[in-house]
mmCIF file of C-alpha atoms and ligand atoms in Angstrom:
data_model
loop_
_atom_site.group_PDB
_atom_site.id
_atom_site.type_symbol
_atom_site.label_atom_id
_atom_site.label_comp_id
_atom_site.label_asym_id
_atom_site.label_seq_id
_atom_site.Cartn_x
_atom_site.Cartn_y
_atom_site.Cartn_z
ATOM 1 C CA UNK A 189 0.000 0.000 0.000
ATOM 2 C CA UNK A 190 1.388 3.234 -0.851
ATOM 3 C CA UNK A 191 2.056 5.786 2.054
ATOM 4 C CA UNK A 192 2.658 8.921 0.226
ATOM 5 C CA UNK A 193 -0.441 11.221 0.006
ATOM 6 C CA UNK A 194 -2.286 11.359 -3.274
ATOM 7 C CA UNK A 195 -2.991 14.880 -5.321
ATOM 8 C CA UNK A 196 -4.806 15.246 -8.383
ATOM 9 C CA UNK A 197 -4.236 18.425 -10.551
ATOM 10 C CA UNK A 198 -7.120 18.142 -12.727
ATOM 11 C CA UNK A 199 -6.072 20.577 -15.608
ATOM 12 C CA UNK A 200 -2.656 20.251 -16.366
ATOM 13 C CA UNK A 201 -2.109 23.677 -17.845
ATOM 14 C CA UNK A 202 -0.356 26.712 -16.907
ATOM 15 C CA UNK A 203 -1.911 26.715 -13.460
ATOM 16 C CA UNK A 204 -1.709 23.176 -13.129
ATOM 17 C CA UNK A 205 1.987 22.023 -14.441
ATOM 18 C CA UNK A 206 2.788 25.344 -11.669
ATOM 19 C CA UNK A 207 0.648 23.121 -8.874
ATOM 20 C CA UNK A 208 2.813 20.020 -9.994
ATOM 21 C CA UNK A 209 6.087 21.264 -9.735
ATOM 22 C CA UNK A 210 5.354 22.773 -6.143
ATOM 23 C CA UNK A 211 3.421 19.965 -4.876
ATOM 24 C CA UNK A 212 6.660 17.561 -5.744
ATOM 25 C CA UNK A 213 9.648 19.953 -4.986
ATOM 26 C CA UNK A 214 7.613 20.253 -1.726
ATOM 27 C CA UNK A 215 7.115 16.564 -1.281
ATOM 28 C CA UNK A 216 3.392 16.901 -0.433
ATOM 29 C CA UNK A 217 2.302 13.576 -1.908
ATOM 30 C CA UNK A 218 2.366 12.021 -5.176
ATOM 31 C CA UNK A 219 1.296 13.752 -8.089
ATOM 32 C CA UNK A 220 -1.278 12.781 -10.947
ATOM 33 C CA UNK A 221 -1.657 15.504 -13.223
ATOM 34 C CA UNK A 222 -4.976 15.033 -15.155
ATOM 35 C CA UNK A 223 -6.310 16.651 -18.855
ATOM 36 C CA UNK A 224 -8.547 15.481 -21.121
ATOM 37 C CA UNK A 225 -7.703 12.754 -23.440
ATOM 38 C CA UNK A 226 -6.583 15.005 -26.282
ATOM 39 C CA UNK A 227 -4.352 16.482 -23.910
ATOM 40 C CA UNK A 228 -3.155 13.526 -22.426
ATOM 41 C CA UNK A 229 0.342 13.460 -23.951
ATOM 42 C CA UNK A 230 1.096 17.125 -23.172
ATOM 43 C CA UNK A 231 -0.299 16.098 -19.462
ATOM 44 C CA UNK A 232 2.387 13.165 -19.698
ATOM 45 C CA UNK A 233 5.047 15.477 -21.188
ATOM 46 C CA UNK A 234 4.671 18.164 -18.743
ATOM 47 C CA UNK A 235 4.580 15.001 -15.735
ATOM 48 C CA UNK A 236 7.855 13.611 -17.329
ATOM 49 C CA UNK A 237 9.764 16.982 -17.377
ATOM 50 C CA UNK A 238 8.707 17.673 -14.133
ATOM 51 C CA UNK A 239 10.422 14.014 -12.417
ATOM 52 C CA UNK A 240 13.493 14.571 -14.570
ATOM 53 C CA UNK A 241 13.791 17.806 -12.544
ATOM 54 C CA UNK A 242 13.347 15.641 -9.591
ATOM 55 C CA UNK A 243 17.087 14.418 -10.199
ATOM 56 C CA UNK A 244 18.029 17.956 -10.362
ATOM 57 C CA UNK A 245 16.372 19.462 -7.441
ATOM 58 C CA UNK A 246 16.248 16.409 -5.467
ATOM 59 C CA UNK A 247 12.698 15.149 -4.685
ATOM 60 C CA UNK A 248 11.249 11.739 -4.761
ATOM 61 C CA UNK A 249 7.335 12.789 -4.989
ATOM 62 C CA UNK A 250 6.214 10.936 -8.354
ATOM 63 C CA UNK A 251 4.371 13.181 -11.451
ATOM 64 C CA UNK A 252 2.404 11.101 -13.744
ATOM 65 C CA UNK A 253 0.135 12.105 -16.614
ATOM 66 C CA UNK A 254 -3.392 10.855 -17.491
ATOM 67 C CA UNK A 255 -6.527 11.497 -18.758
ATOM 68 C CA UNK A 256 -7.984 8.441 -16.859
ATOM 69 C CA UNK A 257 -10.172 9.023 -13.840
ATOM 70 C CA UNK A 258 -9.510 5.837 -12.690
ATOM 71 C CA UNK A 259 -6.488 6.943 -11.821
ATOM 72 C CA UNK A 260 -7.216 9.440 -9.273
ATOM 73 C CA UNK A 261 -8.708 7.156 -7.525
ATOM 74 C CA UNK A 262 -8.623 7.544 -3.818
ATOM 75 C CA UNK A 263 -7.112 11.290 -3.773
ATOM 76 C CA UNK A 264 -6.370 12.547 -0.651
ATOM 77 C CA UNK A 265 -6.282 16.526 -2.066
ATOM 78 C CA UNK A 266 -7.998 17.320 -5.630
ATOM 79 C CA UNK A 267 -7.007 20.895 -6.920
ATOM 80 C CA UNK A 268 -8.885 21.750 -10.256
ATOM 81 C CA UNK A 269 -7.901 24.178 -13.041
ATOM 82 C CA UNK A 270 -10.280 22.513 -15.774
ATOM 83 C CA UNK A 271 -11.635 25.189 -17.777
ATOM 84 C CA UNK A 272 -10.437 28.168 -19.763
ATOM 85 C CA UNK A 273 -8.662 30.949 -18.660
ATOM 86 C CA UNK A 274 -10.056 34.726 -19.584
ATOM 87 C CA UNK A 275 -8.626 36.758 -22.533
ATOM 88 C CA UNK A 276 -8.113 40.455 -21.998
ATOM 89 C CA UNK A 277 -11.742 42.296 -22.231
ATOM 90 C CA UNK A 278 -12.950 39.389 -20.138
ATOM 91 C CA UNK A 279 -14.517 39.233 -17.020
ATOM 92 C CA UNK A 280 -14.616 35.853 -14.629
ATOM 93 C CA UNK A 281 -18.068 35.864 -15.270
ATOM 94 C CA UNK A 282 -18.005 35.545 -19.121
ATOM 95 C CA UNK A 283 -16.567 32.355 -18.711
ATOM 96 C CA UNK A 284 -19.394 30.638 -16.681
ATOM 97 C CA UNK A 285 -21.128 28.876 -19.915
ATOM 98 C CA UNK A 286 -18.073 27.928 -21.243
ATOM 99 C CA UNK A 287 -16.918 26.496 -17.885
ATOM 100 C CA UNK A 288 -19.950 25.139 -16.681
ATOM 101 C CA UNK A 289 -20.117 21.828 -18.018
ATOM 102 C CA UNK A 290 -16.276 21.509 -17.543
ATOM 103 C CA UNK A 291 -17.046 21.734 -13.758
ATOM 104 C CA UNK A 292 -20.022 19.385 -13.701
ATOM 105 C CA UNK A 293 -17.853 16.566 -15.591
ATOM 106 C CA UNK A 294 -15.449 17.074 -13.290
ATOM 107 C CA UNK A 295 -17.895 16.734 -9.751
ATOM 108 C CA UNK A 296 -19.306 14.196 -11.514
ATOM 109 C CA UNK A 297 -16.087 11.862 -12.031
ATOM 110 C CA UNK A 298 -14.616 13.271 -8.550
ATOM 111 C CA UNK A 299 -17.782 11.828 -7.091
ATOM 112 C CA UNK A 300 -17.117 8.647 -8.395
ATOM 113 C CA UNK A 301 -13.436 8.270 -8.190
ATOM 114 C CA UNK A 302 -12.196 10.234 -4.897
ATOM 115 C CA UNK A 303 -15.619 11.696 -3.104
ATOM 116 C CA UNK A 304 -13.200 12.299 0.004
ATOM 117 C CA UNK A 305 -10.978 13.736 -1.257
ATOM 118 C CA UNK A 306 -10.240 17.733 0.114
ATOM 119 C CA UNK A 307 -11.349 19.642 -3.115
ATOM 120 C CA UNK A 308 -9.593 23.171 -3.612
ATOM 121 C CA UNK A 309 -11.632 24.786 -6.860
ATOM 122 C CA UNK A 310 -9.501 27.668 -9.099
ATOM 123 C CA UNK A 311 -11.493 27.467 -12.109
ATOM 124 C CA UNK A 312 -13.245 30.757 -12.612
ATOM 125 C CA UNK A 313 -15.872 32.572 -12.045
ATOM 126 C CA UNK A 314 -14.517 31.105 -8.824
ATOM 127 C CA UNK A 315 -17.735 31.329 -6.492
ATOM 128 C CA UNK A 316 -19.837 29.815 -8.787
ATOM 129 C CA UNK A 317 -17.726 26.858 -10.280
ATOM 130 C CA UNK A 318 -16.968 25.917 -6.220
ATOM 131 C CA UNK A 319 -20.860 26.315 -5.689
ATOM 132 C CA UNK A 320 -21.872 23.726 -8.553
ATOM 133 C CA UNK A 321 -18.772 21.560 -7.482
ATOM 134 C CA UNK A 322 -20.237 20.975 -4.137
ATOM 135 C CA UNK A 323 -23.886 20.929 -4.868
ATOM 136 C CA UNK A 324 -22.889 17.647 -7.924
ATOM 137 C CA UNK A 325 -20.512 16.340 -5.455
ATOM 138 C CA UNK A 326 -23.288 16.496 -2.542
ATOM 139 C CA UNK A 327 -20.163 16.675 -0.340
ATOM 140 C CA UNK A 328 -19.440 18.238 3.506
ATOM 141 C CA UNK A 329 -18.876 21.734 3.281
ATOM 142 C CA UNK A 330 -15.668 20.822 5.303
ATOM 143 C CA UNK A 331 -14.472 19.478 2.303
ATOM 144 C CA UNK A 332 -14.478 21.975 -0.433
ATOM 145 C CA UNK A 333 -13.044 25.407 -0.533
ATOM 146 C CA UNK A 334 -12.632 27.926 -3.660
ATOM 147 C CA UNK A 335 -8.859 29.527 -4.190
ATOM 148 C CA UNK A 336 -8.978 33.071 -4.163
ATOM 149 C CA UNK A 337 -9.063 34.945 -0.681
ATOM 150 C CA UNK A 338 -5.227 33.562 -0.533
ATOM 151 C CA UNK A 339 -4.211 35.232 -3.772
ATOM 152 C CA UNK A 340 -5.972 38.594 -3.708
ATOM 153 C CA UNK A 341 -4.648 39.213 -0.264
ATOM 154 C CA UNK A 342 -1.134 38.268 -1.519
ATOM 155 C CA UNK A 343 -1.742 40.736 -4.473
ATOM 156 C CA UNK A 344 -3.254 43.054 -2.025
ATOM 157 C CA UNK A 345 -0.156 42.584 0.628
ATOM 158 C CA UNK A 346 2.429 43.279 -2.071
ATOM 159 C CA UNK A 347 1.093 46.689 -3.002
ATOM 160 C CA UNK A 348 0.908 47.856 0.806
ATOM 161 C CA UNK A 349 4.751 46.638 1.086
ATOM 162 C CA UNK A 350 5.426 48.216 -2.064
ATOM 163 C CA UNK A 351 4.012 51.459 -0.936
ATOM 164 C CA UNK A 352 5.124 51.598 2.793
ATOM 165 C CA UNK A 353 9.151 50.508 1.660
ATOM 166 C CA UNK A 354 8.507 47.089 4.000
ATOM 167 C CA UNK A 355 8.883 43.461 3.459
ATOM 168 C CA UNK A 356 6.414 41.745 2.089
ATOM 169 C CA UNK A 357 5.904 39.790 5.080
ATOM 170 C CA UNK A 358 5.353 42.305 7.685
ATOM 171 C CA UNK A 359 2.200 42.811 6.027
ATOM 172 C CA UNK A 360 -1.107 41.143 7.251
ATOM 173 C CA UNK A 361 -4.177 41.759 5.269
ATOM 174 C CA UNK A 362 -7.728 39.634 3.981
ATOM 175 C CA UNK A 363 -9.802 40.066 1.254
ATOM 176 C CA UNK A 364 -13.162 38.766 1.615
ATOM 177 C CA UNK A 365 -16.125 38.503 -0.644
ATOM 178 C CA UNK A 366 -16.416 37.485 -3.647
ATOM 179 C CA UNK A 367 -13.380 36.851 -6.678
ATOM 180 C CA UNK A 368 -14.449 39.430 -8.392
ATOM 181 C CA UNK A 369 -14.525 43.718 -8.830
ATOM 182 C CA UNK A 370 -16.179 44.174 -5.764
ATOM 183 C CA UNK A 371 -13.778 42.068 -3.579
ATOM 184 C CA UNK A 372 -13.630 43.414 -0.011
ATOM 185 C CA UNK A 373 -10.103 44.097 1.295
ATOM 186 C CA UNK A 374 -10.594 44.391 5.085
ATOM 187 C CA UNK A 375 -8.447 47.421 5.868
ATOM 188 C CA UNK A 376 -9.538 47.591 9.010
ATOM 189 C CA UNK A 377 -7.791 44.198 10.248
ATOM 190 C CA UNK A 378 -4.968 45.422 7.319
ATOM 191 C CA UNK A 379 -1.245 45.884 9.336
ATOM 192 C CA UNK A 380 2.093 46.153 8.871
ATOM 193 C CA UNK A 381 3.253 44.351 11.925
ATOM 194 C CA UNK A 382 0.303 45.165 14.233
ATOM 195 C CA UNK A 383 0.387 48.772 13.103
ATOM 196 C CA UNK A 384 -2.875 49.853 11.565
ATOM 197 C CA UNK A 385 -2.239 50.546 7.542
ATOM 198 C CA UNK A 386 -3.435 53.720 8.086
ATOM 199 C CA UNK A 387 -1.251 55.045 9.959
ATOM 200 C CA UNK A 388 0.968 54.371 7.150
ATOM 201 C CA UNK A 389 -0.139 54.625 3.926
ATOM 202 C CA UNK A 390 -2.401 57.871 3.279
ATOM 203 C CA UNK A 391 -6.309 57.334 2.236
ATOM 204 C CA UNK A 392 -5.803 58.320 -1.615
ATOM 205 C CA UNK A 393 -2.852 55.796 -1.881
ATOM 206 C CA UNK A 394 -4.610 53.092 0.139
ATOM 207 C CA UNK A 395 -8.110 53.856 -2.305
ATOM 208 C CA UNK A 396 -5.701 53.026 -5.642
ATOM 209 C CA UNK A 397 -4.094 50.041 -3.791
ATOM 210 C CA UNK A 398 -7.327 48.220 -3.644
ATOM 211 C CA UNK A 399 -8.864 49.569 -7.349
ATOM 212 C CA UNK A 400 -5.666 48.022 -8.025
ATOM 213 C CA UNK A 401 -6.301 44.970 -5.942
ATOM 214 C CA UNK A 402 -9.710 44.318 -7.373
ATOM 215 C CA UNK A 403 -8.193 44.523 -11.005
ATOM 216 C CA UNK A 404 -5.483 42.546 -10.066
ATOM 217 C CA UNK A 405 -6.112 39.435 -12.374
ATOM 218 C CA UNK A 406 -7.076 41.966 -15.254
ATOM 219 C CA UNK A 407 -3.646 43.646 -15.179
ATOM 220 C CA UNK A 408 -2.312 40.640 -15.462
ATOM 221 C CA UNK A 409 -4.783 39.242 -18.466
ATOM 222 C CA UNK A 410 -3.857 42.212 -20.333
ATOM 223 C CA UNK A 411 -0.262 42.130 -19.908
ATOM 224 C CA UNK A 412 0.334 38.470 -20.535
ATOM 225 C CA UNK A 413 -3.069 37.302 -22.828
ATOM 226 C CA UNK A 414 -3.756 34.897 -20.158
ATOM 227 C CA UNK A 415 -4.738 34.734 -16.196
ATOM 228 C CA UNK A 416 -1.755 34.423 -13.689
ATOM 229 C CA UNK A 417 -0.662 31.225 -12.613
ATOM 230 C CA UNK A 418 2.193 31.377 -10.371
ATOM 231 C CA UNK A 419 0.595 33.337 -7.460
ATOM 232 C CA UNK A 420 -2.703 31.221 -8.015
ATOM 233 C CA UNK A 421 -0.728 27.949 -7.862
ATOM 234 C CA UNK A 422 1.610 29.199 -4.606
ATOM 235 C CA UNK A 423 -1.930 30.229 -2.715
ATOM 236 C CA UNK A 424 -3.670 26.928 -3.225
ATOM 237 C CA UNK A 425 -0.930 25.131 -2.542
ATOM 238 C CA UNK A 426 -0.797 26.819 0.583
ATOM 239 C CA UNK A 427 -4.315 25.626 1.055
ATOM 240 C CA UNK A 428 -3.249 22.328 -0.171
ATOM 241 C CA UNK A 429 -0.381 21.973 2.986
ATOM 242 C CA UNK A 430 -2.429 23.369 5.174
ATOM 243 C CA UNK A 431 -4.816 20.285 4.725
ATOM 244 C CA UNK A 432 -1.945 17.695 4.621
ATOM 245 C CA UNK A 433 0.107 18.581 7.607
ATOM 246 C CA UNK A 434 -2.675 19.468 9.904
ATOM 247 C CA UNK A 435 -1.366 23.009 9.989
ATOM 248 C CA UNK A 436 -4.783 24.866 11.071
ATOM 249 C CA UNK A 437 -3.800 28.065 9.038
ATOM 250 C CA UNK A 438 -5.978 30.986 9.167
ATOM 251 C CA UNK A 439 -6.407 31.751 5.731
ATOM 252 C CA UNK A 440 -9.185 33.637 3.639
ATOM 253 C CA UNK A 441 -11.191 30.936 0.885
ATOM 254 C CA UNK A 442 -14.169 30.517 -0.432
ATOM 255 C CA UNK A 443 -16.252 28.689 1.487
ATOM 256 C CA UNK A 444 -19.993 27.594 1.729
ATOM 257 C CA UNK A 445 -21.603 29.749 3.746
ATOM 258 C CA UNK A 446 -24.508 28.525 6.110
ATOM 259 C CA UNK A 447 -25.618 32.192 8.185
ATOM 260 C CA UNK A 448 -22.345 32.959 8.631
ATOM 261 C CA UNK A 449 -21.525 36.924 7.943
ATOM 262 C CA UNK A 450 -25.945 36.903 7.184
ATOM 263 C CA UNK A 451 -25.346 34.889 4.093
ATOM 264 C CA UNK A 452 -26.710 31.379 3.964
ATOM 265 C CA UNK A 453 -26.258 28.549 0.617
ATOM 266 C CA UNK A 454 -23.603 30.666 -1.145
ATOM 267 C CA UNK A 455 -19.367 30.401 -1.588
ATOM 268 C CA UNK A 456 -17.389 33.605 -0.802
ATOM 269 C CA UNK A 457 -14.498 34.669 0.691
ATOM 270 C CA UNK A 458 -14.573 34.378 4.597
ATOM 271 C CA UNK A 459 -11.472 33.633 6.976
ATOM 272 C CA UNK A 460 -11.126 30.182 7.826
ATOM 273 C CA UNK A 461 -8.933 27.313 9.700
ATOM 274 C CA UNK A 462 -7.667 24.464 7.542
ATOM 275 C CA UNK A 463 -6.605 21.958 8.566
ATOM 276 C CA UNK A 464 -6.376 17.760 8.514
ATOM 277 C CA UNK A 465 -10.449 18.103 8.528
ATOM 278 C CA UNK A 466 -10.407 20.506 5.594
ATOM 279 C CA UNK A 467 -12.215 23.652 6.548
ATOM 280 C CA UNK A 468 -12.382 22.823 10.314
ATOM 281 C CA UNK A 469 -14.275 26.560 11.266
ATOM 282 C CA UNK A 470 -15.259 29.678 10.071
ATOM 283 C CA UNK A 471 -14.049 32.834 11.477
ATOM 284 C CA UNK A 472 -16.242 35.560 12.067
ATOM 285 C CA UNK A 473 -14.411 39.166 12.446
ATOM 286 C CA UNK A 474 -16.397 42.425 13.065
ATOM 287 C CA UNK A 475 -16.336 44.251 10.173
ATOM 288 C CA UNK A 476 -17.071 48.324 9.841
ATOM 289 C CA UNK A 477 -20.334 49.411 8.564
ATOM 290 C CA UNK A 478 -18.897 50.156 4.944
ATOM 291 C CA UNK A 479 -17.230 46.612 4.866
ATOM 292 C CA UNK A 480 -20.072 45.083 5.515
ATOM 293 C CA UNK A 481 -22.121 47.051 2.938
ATOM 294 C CA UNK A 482 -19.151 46.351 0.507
ATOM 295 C CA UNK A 483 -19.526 42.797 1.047
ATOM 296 C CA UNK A 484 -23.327 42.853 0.710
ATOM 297 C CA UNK A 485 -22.448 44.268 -2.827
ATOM 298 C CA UNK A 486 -20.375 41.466 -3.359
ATOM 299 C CA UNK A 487 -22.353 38.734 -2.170
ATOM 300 C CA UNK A 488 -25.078 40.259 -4.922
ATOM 301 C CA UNK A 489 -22.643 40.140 -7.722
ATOM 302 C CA UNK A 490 -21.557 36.331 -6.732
ATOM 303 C CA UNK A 491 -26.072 35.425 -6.248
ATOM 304 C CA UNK A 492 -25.751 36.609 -9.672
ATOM 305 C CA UNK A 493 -23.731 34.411 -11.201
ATOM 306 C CA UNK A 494 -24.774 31.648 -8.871
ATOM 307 C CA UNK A 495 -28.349 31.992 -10.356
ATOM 308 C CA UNK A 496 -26.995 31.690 -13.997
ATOM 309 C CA UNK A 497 -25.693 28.413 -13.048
ATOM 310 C CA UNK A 498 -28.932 27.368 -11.200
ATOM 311 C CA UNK A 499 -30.912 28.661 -14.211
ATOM 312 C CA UNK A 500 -28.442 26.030 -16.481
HETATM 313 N N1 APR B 66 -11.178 17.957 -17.394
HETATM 314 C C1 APR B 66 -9.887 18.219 -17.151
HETATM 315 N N2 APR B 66 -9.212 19.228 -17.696
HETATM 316 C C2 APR B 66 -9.861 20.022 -18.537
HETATM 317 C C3 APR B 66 -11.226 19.848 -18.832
HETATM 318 C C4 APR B 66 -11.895 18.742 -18.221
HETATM 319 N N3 APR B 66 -13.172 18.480 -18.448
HETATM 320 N N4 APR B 66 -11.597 20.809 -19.711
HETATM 321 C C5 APR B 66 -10.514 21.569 -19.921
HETATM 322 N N5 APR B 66 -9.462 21.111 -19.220
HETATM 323 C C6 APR B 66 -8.081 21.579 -19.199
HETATM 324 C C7 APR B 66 -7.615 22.193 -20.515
HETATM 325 O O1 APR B 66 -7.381 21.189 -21.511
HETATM 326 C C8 APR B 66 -6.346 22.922 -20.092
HETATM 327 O O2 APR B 66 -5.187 22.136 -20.241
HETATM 328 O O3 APR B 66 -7.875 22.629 -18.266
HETATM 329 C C9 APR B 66 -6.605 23.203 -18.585
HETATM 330 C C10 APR B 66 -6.626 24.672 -18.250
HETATM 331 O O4 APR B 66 -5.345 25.164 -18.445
HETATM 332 P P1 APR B 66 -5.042 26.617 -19.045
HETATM 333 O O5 APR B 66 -5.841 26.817 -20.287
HETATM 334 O O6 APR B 66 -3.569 26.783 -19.142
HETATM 335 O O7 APR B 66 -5.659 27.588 -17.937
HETATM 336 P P2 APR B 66 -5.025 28.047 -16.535
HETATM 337 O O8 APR B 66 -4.293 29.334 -16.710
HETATM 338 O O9 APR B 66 -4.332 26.907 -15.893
HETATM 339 O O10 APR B 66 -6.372 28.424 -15.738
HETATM 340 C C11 APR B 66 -7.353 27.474 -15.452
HETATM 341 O O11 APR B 66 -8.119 28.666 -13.509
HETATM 342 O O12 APR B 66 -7.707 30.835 -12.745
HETATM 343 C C12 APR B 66 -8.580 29.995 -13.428
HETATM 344 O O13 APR B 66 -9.627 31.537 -14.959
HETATM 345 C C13 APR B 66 -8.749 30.433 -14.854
HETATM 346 O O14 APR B 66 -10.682 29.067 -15.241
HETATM 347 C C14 APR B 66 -9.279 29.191 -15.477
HETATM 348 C C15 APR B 66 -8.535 28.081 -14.719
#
């Protein structure tokens, strides 16, 4: 019987061969990287480079290829990228129809093949591919959290650092809500080492820090033609180890909602522990009156797109 943990990357493009290569080089578990069968042999290729660079760097995870459910079999962690990235001009939300189905074929064979395993959705819009995930799956809400409270907070914690001339890891911040414009970067829990941001960083720079923040993936889309992928892969992955070693990490994702923060049978952005249990607890923080209207505004834009999918 094997001992090593098992991940399953299902997508094995730019976000995934990015989860591969961390999830070895860390030595998290064994590695299937999954894509459909046409893209099977890329899947393989991109598995093959990445345990020749095992003898380089010096890892002994495996990274194997396949566009065979039957080998994810058992999966201890399942972190899925299926589904197409957004061109510049795009929003998350155009790609619901497009990523819809991909989503449902891939809750429908996770439900089959691993329905234990801890799921950790990227594929965008991000609420509402997690939401569908879950509701096919028919799983624990313990087990299934969306990526993207970890990322805009890291994209939200390098602009602070940038602007205050500190390290990038004197700076603790969350962004709740919704991945989408109307994210909701808590500034009032934002500090640089237990100093309130504010005292800081003035209130014009601080206002373009999060427009910037909220358009974070967009600058990217337009620069590149593509969505990021090696800040998305480094902030699931840290969702990912938090799982596998039990390391009950505070650490903003989407998660299902169930009254929490007024909101009830909806994914968004909230802080929570993971852990060995998955999402062992919600945190609830006070929030100031405008956070809390900012996050009703993004709750509304995430019902949105939630709706489309029920509608489909
Ligand atoms: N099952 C498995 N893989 C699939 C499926 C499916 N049903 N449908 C598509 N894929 C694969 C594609 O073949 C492709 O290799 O998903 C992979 C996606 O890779 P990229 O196109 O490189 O996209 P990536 O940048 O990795 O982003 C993936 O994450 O951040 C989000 O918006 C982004 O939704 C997008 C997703």
């Amino acid at each position: 019987m094997p001992t090593r943990k098992k991940i399953g990357l299902i997508g094995a493009g730019n976000i995934g061969g990015e989860l591969a290569r961390l999830c070895a080089a860390k030595e998290l578990g064994d590695v299937w990287l999954f894509d459909i069968p046409t893209k099977e042999n890329f899947a393989k290729g991109k598995a093959l480079d990445l345990e020749q660079n095992a003898a380089v760097v010096g890892y002994d995870s495996t990274v194997r290829g396949t566009s065979n459910w039957a080998d994810l079999e058992g999966a201890d962690v399942l972190i899925i990228t299926a589904g197409i990235p957004r061109k510049p001009g795009q929003s998350r939300d155009d790609l619901v129809a497009i990523n819809l189905p991909i989503i449902r074929n891939v809750a429908n064979n996770a439900k089959q093949f691993c329905p234990n395993a801890f799921a950790i959705v990227i594929s965008n819009p991000l609420d509402a591919m997690v939401y569908e995930y879950k509701r096919v799956l028919g799983c624990a809400r313990e087990k299934v959290a969306g990526m993207a409270g970890v990322l805009d907070s890291a994209r939200f914690q390098l602009f602070l650092a940038r602007e205050a001339g500190v390290s990038v890891k004197d700076v603790r911040a969350m962004v709740l809500g919704g991945h989408g414009d109307d994210m909701v970067p808590v500034l009032s829990m934002t500090t640089i080492h237990g100093i309130g941001v504010q005292n800081l960083i003035g209130k014009d720079k601080l206002d373009a820090i999060i427009d910037r923040t909220r358009k974070g993936g967009g600058e990217i889309v337009n620069l590149m033609g593509t969505s990021a992928y090696y800040a998305p892969a480094s902030s699931a992955v840290s969702m990912a180890e938090a799982f596998l070693l039990d390391q009950k990490r505070l650490l903003a994702c989407a998660a299902y909602l169930d009254g929490e923060y007024g909101y009830s049978d909806l994914f968004m952005g909230v802080p929570v522990i993971v852990g060995g249990k998955g999402i062992e607890k919600i945190i609830t923080i006070p929030l100031t009156e405008e956070e809390r209207v900012m996050l009703a505004k993004s709750a509304k834009s995430v019902q949105a797109v939630v709706d489309v999918v029920k509608k489909n």
